[in-house]
Amino acid sequence: MRIFLRLLLATACLPAAAQTKTAAQRADSVLKLMTLAEKVGQLHQLSSDFATGPIQPQGDRQAAIRRGELGSMLNLMGAARTRQLQEIAMQSRLKIPLLFGQDVLHGYRTTFPIPLAEAASWDLPAIEQSARIAATEAAAAGIHWTFAPMVDISRDPRWGRVMEGAGEDSYLGSLIAAARVRGFQGRGFGHTDAVLACAKHFAAYGAAIGGRDYNSVDMSPRMLWETYLPPFKAALDAGAATFMNSFNDLNGIPATGSAWLQQDILKKQWGFKGFVVSDWGSLSEMINHGYSRDLRQASEQAILAGNDMDMESSGYAQHLAALVQAGRVPISRVDDAVRRILIKKFELGLFDDPFRFSNEQREKDYYNHAGHQAAARSIAAKSIVLLKNDTVSGRPVLPLQRQQRIALIGPLVKSQKDNLGFWSFDFEDDSSRLVSLYQGMHARVGAAQLRYAKGCELTGTDTSGFAEAVAAAVDADVVVMQVGEGRDWSGEAKSKADIKLPAVQAALIKAIFRTGRPVVLLISAGRPLIFHEVASEVPAIAYTWWLGMQAGHAMADVLFGDYNPAGKLPMSFPRTEGQIPIYYNHYNTGRPAQNDDQRFYVSAYNDLPNSPQYPFGYGLSYSRFVYGQPIASVLQPKGATTITLSVPVSNQSGTAGEEVVQLYIRDLVGSVVRPVKELKGFQKLMLQPGETKAVQFRIGTADLRFYNAQLQHVWEPGEFDLMVGPNSRDVQTVRINWQR
Ligand code: BGC
């Protein structure tokens, strides 16, 4: 009853016919009733219960909500809490509902693998499902808006935020961006399991110089258009409701103050109808950048540049009304920003029922949802990348055999929360829902077959646990080690100059290797780590990233072969930091090295090979896939036709498995130089033992387009290499000549 009354009040101020009008019309009818202070309030966002950035003094937030001068909050958890604050908003004059945002990047109640790990699955339906479940759970807790997907391309694993994205490739990144947006926004706004997605960080944040977070970006517009913008465009085309700008300056202009990015490209050229939120405090940081004198000027620059909502700077709250009154900011720009936000609040149905998302019963239903956990386990297994699986005593080390005595060694074996990775949530009773490697293995084989020793901590110099670990190894037939990074070693503000596996962990691996027992290394981390010293020694390595709450089960699934690994790296893995930035789609240069040994007056390092430790797209399987000769349907196509590249792929093993068949294209001569190869297609297929499938890629002139020197998106006739293979290195080539 109380709620019903409130609803009546909430809609009482709307014109009678508003209920049948579009969200835009309804937004306009509210806009007409608003004072300038209330309009500014809609553009003001503050965090509530915890911080994900440097906290500023914020005054009395509840009083501001009551006055109608705070329109959105982030960082508050749970249906009860969101309901409580929404009730305060219902005490404001116009009863405009609050919009609650949260960084739901890889699950909410159910923690999924980190986004970079999921990208390694190359499994778009699974990635979409992961986002769908995250949205369902978050929405039940009253969250209307996730600050995801993060679609920044990055070629630099020193940057801790690579864990949030889809890796280095624009094509793969674009498909994943779209899948995530579809997942978050589900069946569309109005459904209580759909939240607003937010494509971030616009733009080029992932190219921070030196991989140092928040650092400047200097980049040609052509590179921006070709590599860094496409995932944003894909997110927009998939319907992303909001965008977040970024901390970095781009070619000297902070993104938050960039009219070129926000007005010209995003809103005009791309026709974006949603709203842009600043990053946390990025508006006030324009003062530090040296772009704004003070907060007043920063606010003026940001709003005029197209930044609609101010997260955590309070610049709009303090100065925007005065800027309008002084004639510095036209009221039409403020109205436009408010309108964009109100439309989303209407579309979500918040004006009809401001509490429709905050639902304690739904929230409880999702607390321990078996279906969601099964999905998390499934995509966790799909995210694992098998990097090495040598033969020892006549058979590959993996999969393990059921009767083997297994020593589980390493600082992460019994760890639970580390598997969650950055941007994950802590809930009470969480520990009973998290599955460590030890628990996953124990559930399979029981304690009698397992030995365990931690060996060492994640860092430090203490080797006193080595002896116990060696003894455990000696008492086993095979050793499985889980090593890598702690939960918050990769993430925001987690840039590292040294991304080697910590020395004490490398030393432990060597000590165990010397026992002569076959060693399987599971490396859990939020970024590509450098581990080439141990990589050459141990016979089996799987990259396990941060796999989320079902990590232990997923690792056991792969170790025992119940799931045959099919993941492929979404980033190149460097041999050492000196190779960074490293990416497969580089230009050829005027003096390309023909191989890793060639050094004489070529573009190469004198002290290490050019090639990465593991190339983009790389990953093994327990099956053995053999690629036949690729054949193009036409070798000399003409005009806007479509050709087909076919390649037979066989599974020449006794194990059914999935393979990600990858298509790359090189444009041999261009009016601007073109990369040595670019991913243009992939297909993930299941092959039974002995089965052969003909994989077909359809290629049109759209696949040949690039940005020329005038930034026109064109294709140019000439020769192209069509390459197909299991990764970006091991490809077979067909050359074609495509004329107009
Ligand atoms: C991050 C954003 C995040 C925001 C809110 C910022 O520090 O850069 O990605 O959405 O905080 O938590």
PDB file of C-alpha atoms in Angstrom, residues 65-298:
ATOM      1  CA  ILE A  65      18.838  13.538  -2.849  1.00  0.00           C
ATOM      2  CA  ARG A  66      15.913  14.943  -0.886  1.00  0.00           C
ATOM      3  CA  ARG A  67      16.384  18.330  -2.567  1.00  0.00           C
ATOM      4  CA  GLY A  68      16.401  16.654  -5.962  1.00  0.00           C
ATOM      5  CA  GLU A  69      20.016  17.681  -6.469  1.00  0.00           C
ATOM      6  CA  LEU A  70      21.657  14.283  -6.807  1.00  0.00           C
ATOM      7  CA  GLY A  71      20.411  12.103  -9.641  1.00  0.00           C
ATOM      8  CA  SER A  72      22.658   9.060  -9.582  1.00  0.00           C
ATOM      9  CA  MET A  73      24.795   7.046  -7.181  1.00  0.00           C
ATOM     10  CA  LEU A  74      27.327   4.286  -7.520  1.00  0.00           C
ATOM     11  CA  ASN A  75      28.857   1.778  -5.159  1.00  0.00           C
ATOM     12  CA  LEU A  76      25.983   0.603  -3.032  1.00  0.00           C
ATOM     13  CA  MET A  77      25.055  -3.004  -2.646  1.00  0.00           C
ATOM     14  CA  GLY A  78      21.851  -4.858  -2.165  1.00  0.00           C
ATOM     15  CA  ALA A  79      18.139  -4.470  -2.705  1.00  0.00           C
ATOM     16  CA  ALA A  80      17.519  -3.149   0.815  1.00  0.00           C
ATOM     17  CA  ARG A  81      20.123  -0.415   0.482  1.00  0.00           C
ATOM     18  CA  THR A  82      19.084   0.709  -2.990  1.00  0.00           C
ATOM     19  CA  ARG A  83      15.456   0.737  -1.865  1.00  0.00           C
ATOM     20  CA  GLN A  84      16.347   2.837   1.162  1.00  0.00           C
ATOM     21  CA  LEU A  85      18.015   5.535  -0.929  1.00  0.00           C
ATOM     22  CA  GLN A  86      15.304   5.432  -3.558  1.00  0.00           C
ATOM     23  CA  GLU A  87      12.810   6.126  -0.810  1.00  0.00           C
ATOM     24  CA  ILE A  88      14.667   9.319  -0.046  1.00  0.00           C
ATOM     25  CA  ALA A  89      14.512  10.327  -3.707  1.00  0.00           C
ATOM     26  CA  MET A  90      10.757   9.858  -3.486  1.00  0.00           C
ATOM     27  CA  GLN A  91      10.704  12.608  -0.885  1.00  0.00           C
ATOM     28  CA  SER A  92      12.070  15.123  -3.383  1.00  0.00           C
ATOM     29  CA  ARG A  93       9.788  17.663  -5.068  1.00  0.00           C
ATOM     30  CA  LEU A  94       9.577  15.934  -8.470  1.00  0.00           C
ATOM     31  CA  LYS A  95      10.283  12.403  -7.216  1.00  0.00           C
ATOM     32  CA  ILE A  96      12.693  11.711 -10.020  1.00  0.00           C
ATOM     33  CA  PRO A  97      14.131   8.268  -9.275  1.00  0.00           C
ATOM     34  CA  LEU A  98      17.815   7.778  -8.598  1.00  0.00           C
ATOM     35  CA  LEU A  99      19.887   5.788 -11.069  1.00  0.00           C
ATOM     36  CA  PHE A 100      22.207   3.278  -9.392  1.00  0.00           C
ATOM     37  CA  GLY A 101      25.440   2.320 -11.164  1.00  0.00           C
ATOM     38  CA  GLN A 102      28.026  -0.301 -10.351  1.00  0.00           C
ATOM     39  CA  ASP A 103      31.104  -1.880 -11.891  1.00  0.00           C
ATOM     40  CA  VAL A 104      29.643  -5.272 -12.705  1.00  0.00           C
ATOM     41  CA  LEU A 105      32.416  -6.461 -14.978  1.00  0.00           C
ATOM     42  CA  HIS A 106      32.441 -10.208 -14.548  1.00  0.00           C
ATOM     43  CA  GLY A 107      29.507 -11.232 -12.497  1.00  0.00           C
ATOM     44  CA  TYR A 108      27.761  -9.958  -9.434  1.00  0.00           C
ATOM     45  CA  ARG A 109      26.715 -12.649  -6.944  1.00  0.00           C
ATOM     46  CA  THR A 110      28.168 -15.304  -9.193  1.00  0.00           C
ATOM     47  CA  THR A 111      31.712 -14.307 -10.081  1.00  0.00           C
ATOM     48  CA  PHE A 112      32.663 -15.234 -13.622  1.00  0.00           C
ATOM     49  CA  PRO A 113      36.183 -15.295 -15.100  1.00  0.00           C
ATOM     50  CA  ILE A 114      37.761 -11.885 -15.578  1.00  0.00           C
ATOM     51  CA  PRO A 115      36.828 -10.366 -18.955  1.00  0.00           C
ATOM     52  CA  LEU A 116      40.269 -11.031 -20.467  1.00  0.00           C
ATOM     53  CA  ALA A 117      39.901 -14.701 -19.550  1.00  0.00           C
ATOM     54  CA  GLU A 118      36.450 -14.899 -21.078  1.00  0.00           C
ATOM     55  CA  ALA A 119      37.876 -13.338 -24.226  1.00  0.00           C
ATOM     56  CA  ALA A 120      40.217 -16.348 -24.427  1.00  0.00           C
ATOM     57  CA  SER A 121      37.158 -18.554 -24.923  1.00  0.00           C
ATOM     58  CA  TRP A 122      36.415 -16.883 -28.279  1.00  0.00           C
ATOM     59  CA  ASP A 123      32.931 -18.084 -27.443  1.00  0.00           C
ATOM     60  CA  LEU A 124      30.513 -15.238 -28.071  1.00  0.00           C
ATOM     61  CA  PRO A 125      27.325 -16.969 -26.878  1.00  0.00           C
ATOM     62  CA  ALA A 126      29.041 -17.946 -23.616  1.00  0.00           C
ATOM     63  CA  ILE A 127      30.344 -14.399 -23.120  1.00  0.00           C
ATOM     64  CA  GLU A 128      26.879 -13.001 -23.771  1.00  0.00           C
ATOM     65  CA  GLN A 129      25.397 -15.441 -21.289  1.00  0.00           C
ATOM     66  CA  SER A 130      27.926 -14.443 -18.643  1.00  0.00           C
ATOM     67  CA  ALA A 131      26.907 -10.781 -19.021  1.00  0.00           C
ATOM     68  CA  ARG A 132      23.234 -11.787 -19.042  1.00  0.00           C
ATOM     69  CA  ILE A 133      23.536 -13.574 -15.714  1.00  0.00           C
ATOM     70  CA  ALA A 134      25.555 -10.718 -14.218  1.00  0.00           C
ATOM     71  CA  ALA A 135      22.836  -8.268 -15.248  1.00  0.00           C
ATOM     72  CA  THR A 136      20.068 -10.462 -13.871  1.00  0.00           C
ATOM     73  CA  GLU A 137      21.734 -10.710 -10.478  1.00  0.00           C
ATOM     74  CA  ALA A 138      22.760  -7.066 -10.291  1.00  0.00           C
ATOM     75  CA  ALA A 139      19.335  -5.840 -11.359  1.00  0.00           C
ATOM     76  CA  ALA A 140      17.681  -7.859  -8.592  1.00  0.00           C
ATOM     77  CA  ALA A 141      19.854  -5.966  -6.114  1.00  0.00           C
ATOM     78  CA  GLY A 142      18.605  -2.642  -7.432  1.00  0.00           C
ATOM     79  CA  ILE A 143      21.450  -1.865  -9.830  1.00  0.00           C
ATOM     80  CA  HIS A 144      20.227  -0.220 -13.020  1.00  0.00           C
ATOM     81  CA  TRP A 145      23.462   0.376 -14.779  1.00  0.00           C
ATOM     82  CA  THR A 146      26.763  -1.436 -15.113  1.00  0.00           C
ATOM     83  CA  PHE A 147      29.973   0.372 -15.970  1.00  0.00           C
ATOM     84  CA  ALA A 148      30.790  -2.309 -18.505  1.00  0.00           C
ATOM     85  CA  PRO A 149      31.825  -3.509 -20.988  1.00  0.00           C
ATOM     86  CA  MET A 150      35.312  -2.140 -20.853  1.00  0.00           C
ATOM     87  CA  VAL A 151      36.266  -2.204 -24.532  1.00  0.00           C
ATOM     88  CA  ASP A 152      39.737  -0.655 -24.454  1.00  0.00           C
ATOM     89  CA  ILE A 153      42.203  -2.328 -26.776  1.00  0.00           C
ATOM     90  CA  SER A 154      45.593  -2.758 -25.157  1.00  0.00           C
ATOM     91  CA  ARG A 155      48.928  -3.955 -26.401  1.00  0.00           C
ATOM     92  CA  ASP A 156      50.672  -3.553 -23.093  1.00  0.00           C
ATOM     93  CA  PRO A 157      50.419  -6.153 -20.325  1.00  0.00           C
ATOM     94  CA  ARG A 158      52.167  -3.798 -17.925  1.00  0.00           C
ATOM     95  CA  TRP A 159      48.841  -1.965 -17.812  1.00  0.00           C
ATOM     96  CA  GLY A 160      46.891  -3.678 -15.021  1.00  0.00           C
ATOM     97  CA  ARG A 161      43.565  -2.928 -16.655  1.00  0.00           C
ATOM     98  CA  VAL A 162      44.139  -5.392 -19.486  1.00  0.00           C
ATOM     99  CA  MET A 163      42.254  -7.799 -17.204  1.00  0.00           C
ATOM    100  CA  GLU A 164      39.019  -5.851 -17.822  1.00  0.00           C
ATOM    101  CA  GLY A 165      39.049  -5.930 -21.588  1.00  0.00           C
ATOM    102  CA  ALA A 166      39.155  -8.349 -24.495  1.00  0.00           C
ATOM    103  CA  GLY A 167      42.845  -8.022 -25.300  1.00  0.00           C
ATOM    104  CA  GLU A 168      44.801  -6.584 -28.188  1.00  0.00           C
ATOM    105  CA  ASP A 169      42.660  -7.194 -31.225  1.00  0.00           C
ATOM    106  CA  SER A 170      40.069  -4.835 -32.566  1.00  0.00           C
ATOM    107  CA  TYR A 171      38.059  -7.404 -34.527  1.00  0.00           C
ATOM    108  CA  LEU A 172      37.745  -9.888 -31.664  1.00  0.00           C
ATOM    109  CA  GLY A 173      37.282  -6.990 -29.245  1.00  0.00           C
ATOM    110  CA  SER A 174      34.417  -5.583 -31.285  1.00  0.00           C
ATOM    111  CA  LEU A 175      32.530  -8.862 -31.399  1.00  0.00           C
ATOM    112  CA  ILE A 176      33.006  -9.342 -27.679  1.00  0.00           C
ATOM    113  CA  ALA A 177      31.957  -5.751 -26.946  1.00  0.00           C
ATOM    114  CA  ALA A 178      28.703  -6.321 -28.812  1.00  0.00           C
ATOM    115  CA  ALA A 179      28.098  -9.689 -27.118  1.00  0.00           C
ATOM    116  CA  ARG A 180      28.539  -8.123 -23.691  1.00  0.00           C
ATOM    117  CA  VAL A 181      26.205  -5.229 -24.472  1.00  0.00           C
ATOM    118  CA  ARG A 182      23.564  -7.671 -25.691  1.00  0.00           C
ATOM    119  CA  GLY A 183      24.047  -9.705 -22.545  1.00  0.00           C
ATOM    120  CA  PHE A 184      23.733  -6.784 -20.141  1.00  0.00           C
ATOM    121  CA  GLN A 185      20.789  -5.167 -21.887  1.00  0.00           C
ATOM    122  CA  GLY A 186      19.033  -8.475 -22.489  1.00  0.00           C
ATOM    123  CA  ARG A 187      15.511  -8.340 -23.830  1.00  0.00           C
ATOM    124  CA  GLY A 188      15.515  -4.567 -23.554  1.00  0.00           C
ATOM    125  CA  PHE A 189      14.853  -1.897 -20.988  1.00  0.00           C
ATOM    126  CA  GLY A 190      11.631  -2.263 -19.134  1.00  0.00           C
ATOM    127  CA  HIS A 191      12.448  -5.847 -18.241  1.00  0.00           C
ATOM    128  CA  THR A 192      13.649  -6.079 -14.672  1.00  0.00           C
ATOM    129  CA  ASP A 193      16.652  -8.165 -15.662  1.00  0.00           C
ATOM    130  CA  ALA A 194      18.088  -5.666 -18.140  1.00  0.00           C
ATOM    131  CA  VAL A 195      20.595  -3.023 -17.047  1.00  0.00           C
ATOM    132  CA  LEU A 196      22.135  -0.135 -18.954  1.00  0.00           C
ATOM    133  CA  ALA A 197      25.507  -1.044 -20.426  1.00  0.00           C
ATOM    134  CA  CYS A 198      28.340   1.484 -20.515  1.00  0.00           C
ATOM    135  CA  ALA A 199      31.069   1.286 -23.145  1.00  0.00           C
ATOM    136  CA  LYS A 200      34.255   2.574 -21.558  1.00  0.00           C
ATOM    137  CA  HIS A 201      36.722   4.290 -21.542  1.00  0.00           C
ATOM    138  CA  PHE A 202      36.213   6.619 -24.446  1.00  0.00           C
ATOM    139  CA  ALA A 203      38.820   6.743 -25.813  1.00  0.00           C
ATOM    140  CA  ALA A 204      42.248   5.163 -26.247  1.00  0.00           C
ATOM    141  CA  TYR A 205      42.775   4.699 -22.499  1.00  0.00           C
ATOM    142  CA  GLY A 206      44.402   1.326 -23.181  1.00  0.00           C
ATOM    143  CA  ALA A 207      47.288   2.986 -24.998  1.00  0.00           C
ATOM    144  CA  ALA A 208      48.610   4.816 -21.911  1.00  0.00           C
ATOM    145  CA  ILE A 209      52.288   5.520 -22.519  1.00  0.00           C
ATOM    146  CA  GLY A 210      54.534   2.931 -20.892  1.00  0.00           C
ATOM    147  CA  GLY A 211      51.522   0.962 -19.684  1.00  0.00           C
ATOM    148  CA  ARG A 212      51.263   3.318 -16.700  1.00  0.00           C
ATOM    149  CA  ASP A 213      47.665   3.787 -15.651  1.00  0.00           C
ATOM    150  CA  TYR A 214      46.097   7.205 -16.237  1.00  0.00           C
ATOM    151  CA  ASN A 215      49.040   8.214 -18.414  1.00  0.00           C
ATOM    152  CA  SER A 216      48.834  10.315 -21.566  1.00  0.00           C
ATOM    153  CA  VAL A 217      48.067   8.898 -24.993  1.00  0.00           C
ATOM    154  CA  ASP A 218      49.564  10.243 -28.171  1.00  0.00           C
ATOM    155  CA  MET A 219      48.243   8.544 -31.251  1.00  0.00           C
ATOM    156  CA  SER A 220      47.539   9.270 -34.874  1.00  0.00           C
ATOM    157  CA  PRO A 221      43.843   9.704 -35.706  1.00  0.00           C
ATOM    158  CA  ARG A 222      44.284   6.874 -38.210  1.00  0.00           C
ATOM    159  CA  MET A 223      45.458   4.457 -35.528  1.00  0.00           C
ATOM    160  CA  LEU A 224      42.629   5.619 -33.308  1.00  0.00           C
ATOM    161  CA  TRP A 225      40.034   4.947 -35.993  1.00  0.00           C
ATOM    162  CA  GLU A 226      41.502   1.697 -37.129  1.00  0.00           C
ATOM    163  CA  THR A 227      42.329  -0.009 -33.848  1.00  0.00           C
ATOM    164  CA  TYR A 228      40.921   1.741 -30.810  1.00  0.00           C
ATOM    165  CA  LEU A 229      37.498   3.035 -31.866  1.00  0.00           C
ATOM    166  CA  PRO A 230      35.931  -0.024 -33.546  1.00  0.00           C
ATOM    167  CA  PRO A 231      34.962  -1.814 -30.304  1.00  0.00           C
ATOM    168  CA  PHE A 232      33.192   1.363 -29.174  1.00  0.00           C
ATOM    169  CA  LYS A 233      31.322   1.571 -32.446  1.00  0.00           C
ATOM    170  CA  ALA A 234      30.398  -2.099 -32.128  1.00  0.00           C
ATOM    171  CA  ALA A 235      29.101  -1.509 -28.601  1.00  0.00           C
ATOM    172  CA  LEU A 236      27.063   1.415 -29.857  1.00  0.00           C
ATOM    173  CA  ASP A 237      25.656  -0.565 -32.766  1.00  0.00           C
ATOM    174  CA  ALA A 238      24.647  -3.267 -30.299  1.00  0.00           C
ATOM    175  CA  GLY A 239      22.653  -0.595 -28.466  1.00  0.00           C
ATOM    176  CA  ALA A 240      24.943   0.459 -25.598  1.00  0.00           C
ATOM    177  CA  ALA A 241      22.874   2.947 -23.608  1.00  0.00           C
ATOM    178  CA  THR A 242      25.765   4.899 -22.131  1.00  0.00           C
ATOM    179  CA  PHE A 243      29.427   5.702 -22.644  1.00  0.00           C
ATOM    180  CA  MET A 244      32.100   6.621 -20.105  1.00  0.00           C
ATOM    181  CA  ASN A 245      34.937   8.876 -21.108  1.00  0.00           C
ATOM    182  CA  SER A 246      38.471   8.338 -19.882  1.00  0.00           C
ATOM    183  CA  PHE A 247      41.167   9.677 -17.603  1.00  0.00           C
ATOM    184  CA  ASN A 248      43.820  10.110 -20.272  1.00  0.00           C
ATOM    185  CA  ASP A 249      44.545  13.037 -22.470  1.00  0.00           C
ATOM    186  CA  LEU A 250      44.471  12.121 -26.125  1.00  0.00           C
ATOM    187  CA  ASN A 251      46.924  14.114 -28.177  1.00  0.00           C
ATOM    188  CA  GLY A 252      46.908  16.845 -25.567  1.00  0.00           C
ATOM    189  CA  ILE A 253      43.180  17.102 -24.844  1.00  0.00           C
ATOM    190  CA  PRO A 254      41.786  15.258 -21.800  1.00  0.00           C
ATOM    191  CA  ALA A 255      39.060  12.914 -23.058  1.00  0.00           C
ATOM    192  CA  THR A 256      36.570  14.384 -20.582  1.00  0.00           C
ATOM    193  CA  GLY A 257      37.009  17.773 -22.218  1.00  0.00           C
ATOM    194  CA  SER A 258      37.213  16.519 -25.771  1.00  0.00           C
ATOM    195  CA  ALA A 259      34.414  17.837 -27.961  1.00  0.00           C
ATOM    196  CA  TRP A 260      35.987  16.000 -30.863  1.00  0.00           C
ATOM    197  CA  LEU A 261      35.493  12.617 -29.198  1.00  0.00           C
ATOM    198  CA  GLN A 262      32.185  13.180 -27.466  1.00  0.00           C
ATOM    199  CA  GLN A 263      30.292  15.649 -29.622  1.00  0.00           C
ATOM    200  CA  ASP A 264      31.775  15.263 -33.074  1.00  0.00           C
ATOM    201  CA  ILE A 265      32.465  11.542 -33.260  1.00  0.00           C
ATOM    202  CA  LEU A 266      30.147   9.952 -30.716  1.00  0.00           C
ATOM    203  CA  LYS A 267      27.047  12.101 -30.776  1.00  0.00           C
ATOM    204  CA  LYS A 268      27.105  13.642 -34.241  1.00  0.00           C
ATOM    205  CA  GLN A 269      28.895  11.224 -36.525  1.00  0.00           C
ATOM    206  CA  TRP A 270      27.729   8.057 -34.787  1.00  0.00           C
ATOM    207  CA  GLY A 271      24.362   9.448 -33.714  1.00  0.00           C
ATOM    208  CA  PHE A 272      24.640   8.253 -30.105  1.00  0.00           C
ATOM    209  CA  LYS A 273      21.377   8.993 -28.268  1.00  0.00           C
ATOM    210  CA  GLY A 274      22.353   7.838 -24.791  1.00  0.00           C
ATOM    211  CA  PHE A 275      24.401   9.777 -22.254  1.00  0.00           C
ATOM    212  CA  VAL A 276      28.092  10.110 -21.451  1.00  0.00           C
ATOM    213  CA  VAL A 277      29.336   9.852 -17.871  1.00  0.00           C
ATOM    214  CA  SER A 278      32.769  11.075 -16.859  1.00  0.00           C
ATOM    215  CA  ASP A 279      35.173   8.685 -15.254  1.00  0.00           C
ATOM    216  CA  TRP A 280      35.651   8.973 -11.494  1.00  0.00           C
ATOM    217  CA  GLY A 281      36.805  12.518 -10.880  1.00  0.00           C
ATOM    218  CA  SER A 282      38.087  12.863 -14.427  1.00  0.00           C
ATOM    219  CA  LEU A 283      36.376  16.222 -14.761  1.00  0.00           C
ATOM    220  CA  SER A 284      38.286  17.798 -11.868  1.00  0.00           C
ATOM    221  CA  GLU A 285      41.468  16.043 -12.993  1.00  0.00           C
ATOM    222  CA  MET A 286      41.528  18.323 -16.008  1.00  0.00           C
ATOM    223  CA  ILE A 287      43.020  20.832 -13.562  1.00  0.00           C
ATOM    224  CA  ASN A 288      45.970  18.501 -12.923  1.00  0.00           C
ATOM    225  CA  HIS A 289      46.285  17.852 -16.631  1.00  0.00           C
ATOM    226  CA  GLY A 290      46.823  21.583 -17.029  1.00  0.00           C
ATOM    227  CA  TYR A 291      43.790  21.946 -19.255  1.00  0.00           C
ATOM    228  CA  SER A 292      41.544  23.784 -16.800  1.00  0.00           C
ATOM    229  CA  ARG A 293      42.332  26.627 -14.402  1.00  0.00           C
ATOM    230  CA  ASP A 294      39.882  25.491 -11.788  1.00  0.00           C
ATOM    231  CA  LEU A 295      36.795  23.365 -11.251  1.00  0.00           C
ATOM    232  CA  ARG A 296      34.525  25.981 -12.723  1.00  0.00           C
ATOM    233  CA  GLN A 297      36.403  26.035 -15.994  1.00  0.00           C
ATOM    234  CA  ALA A 298      36.686  22.239 -16.018  1.00  0.00           C
TER     235      ALA A 298
END
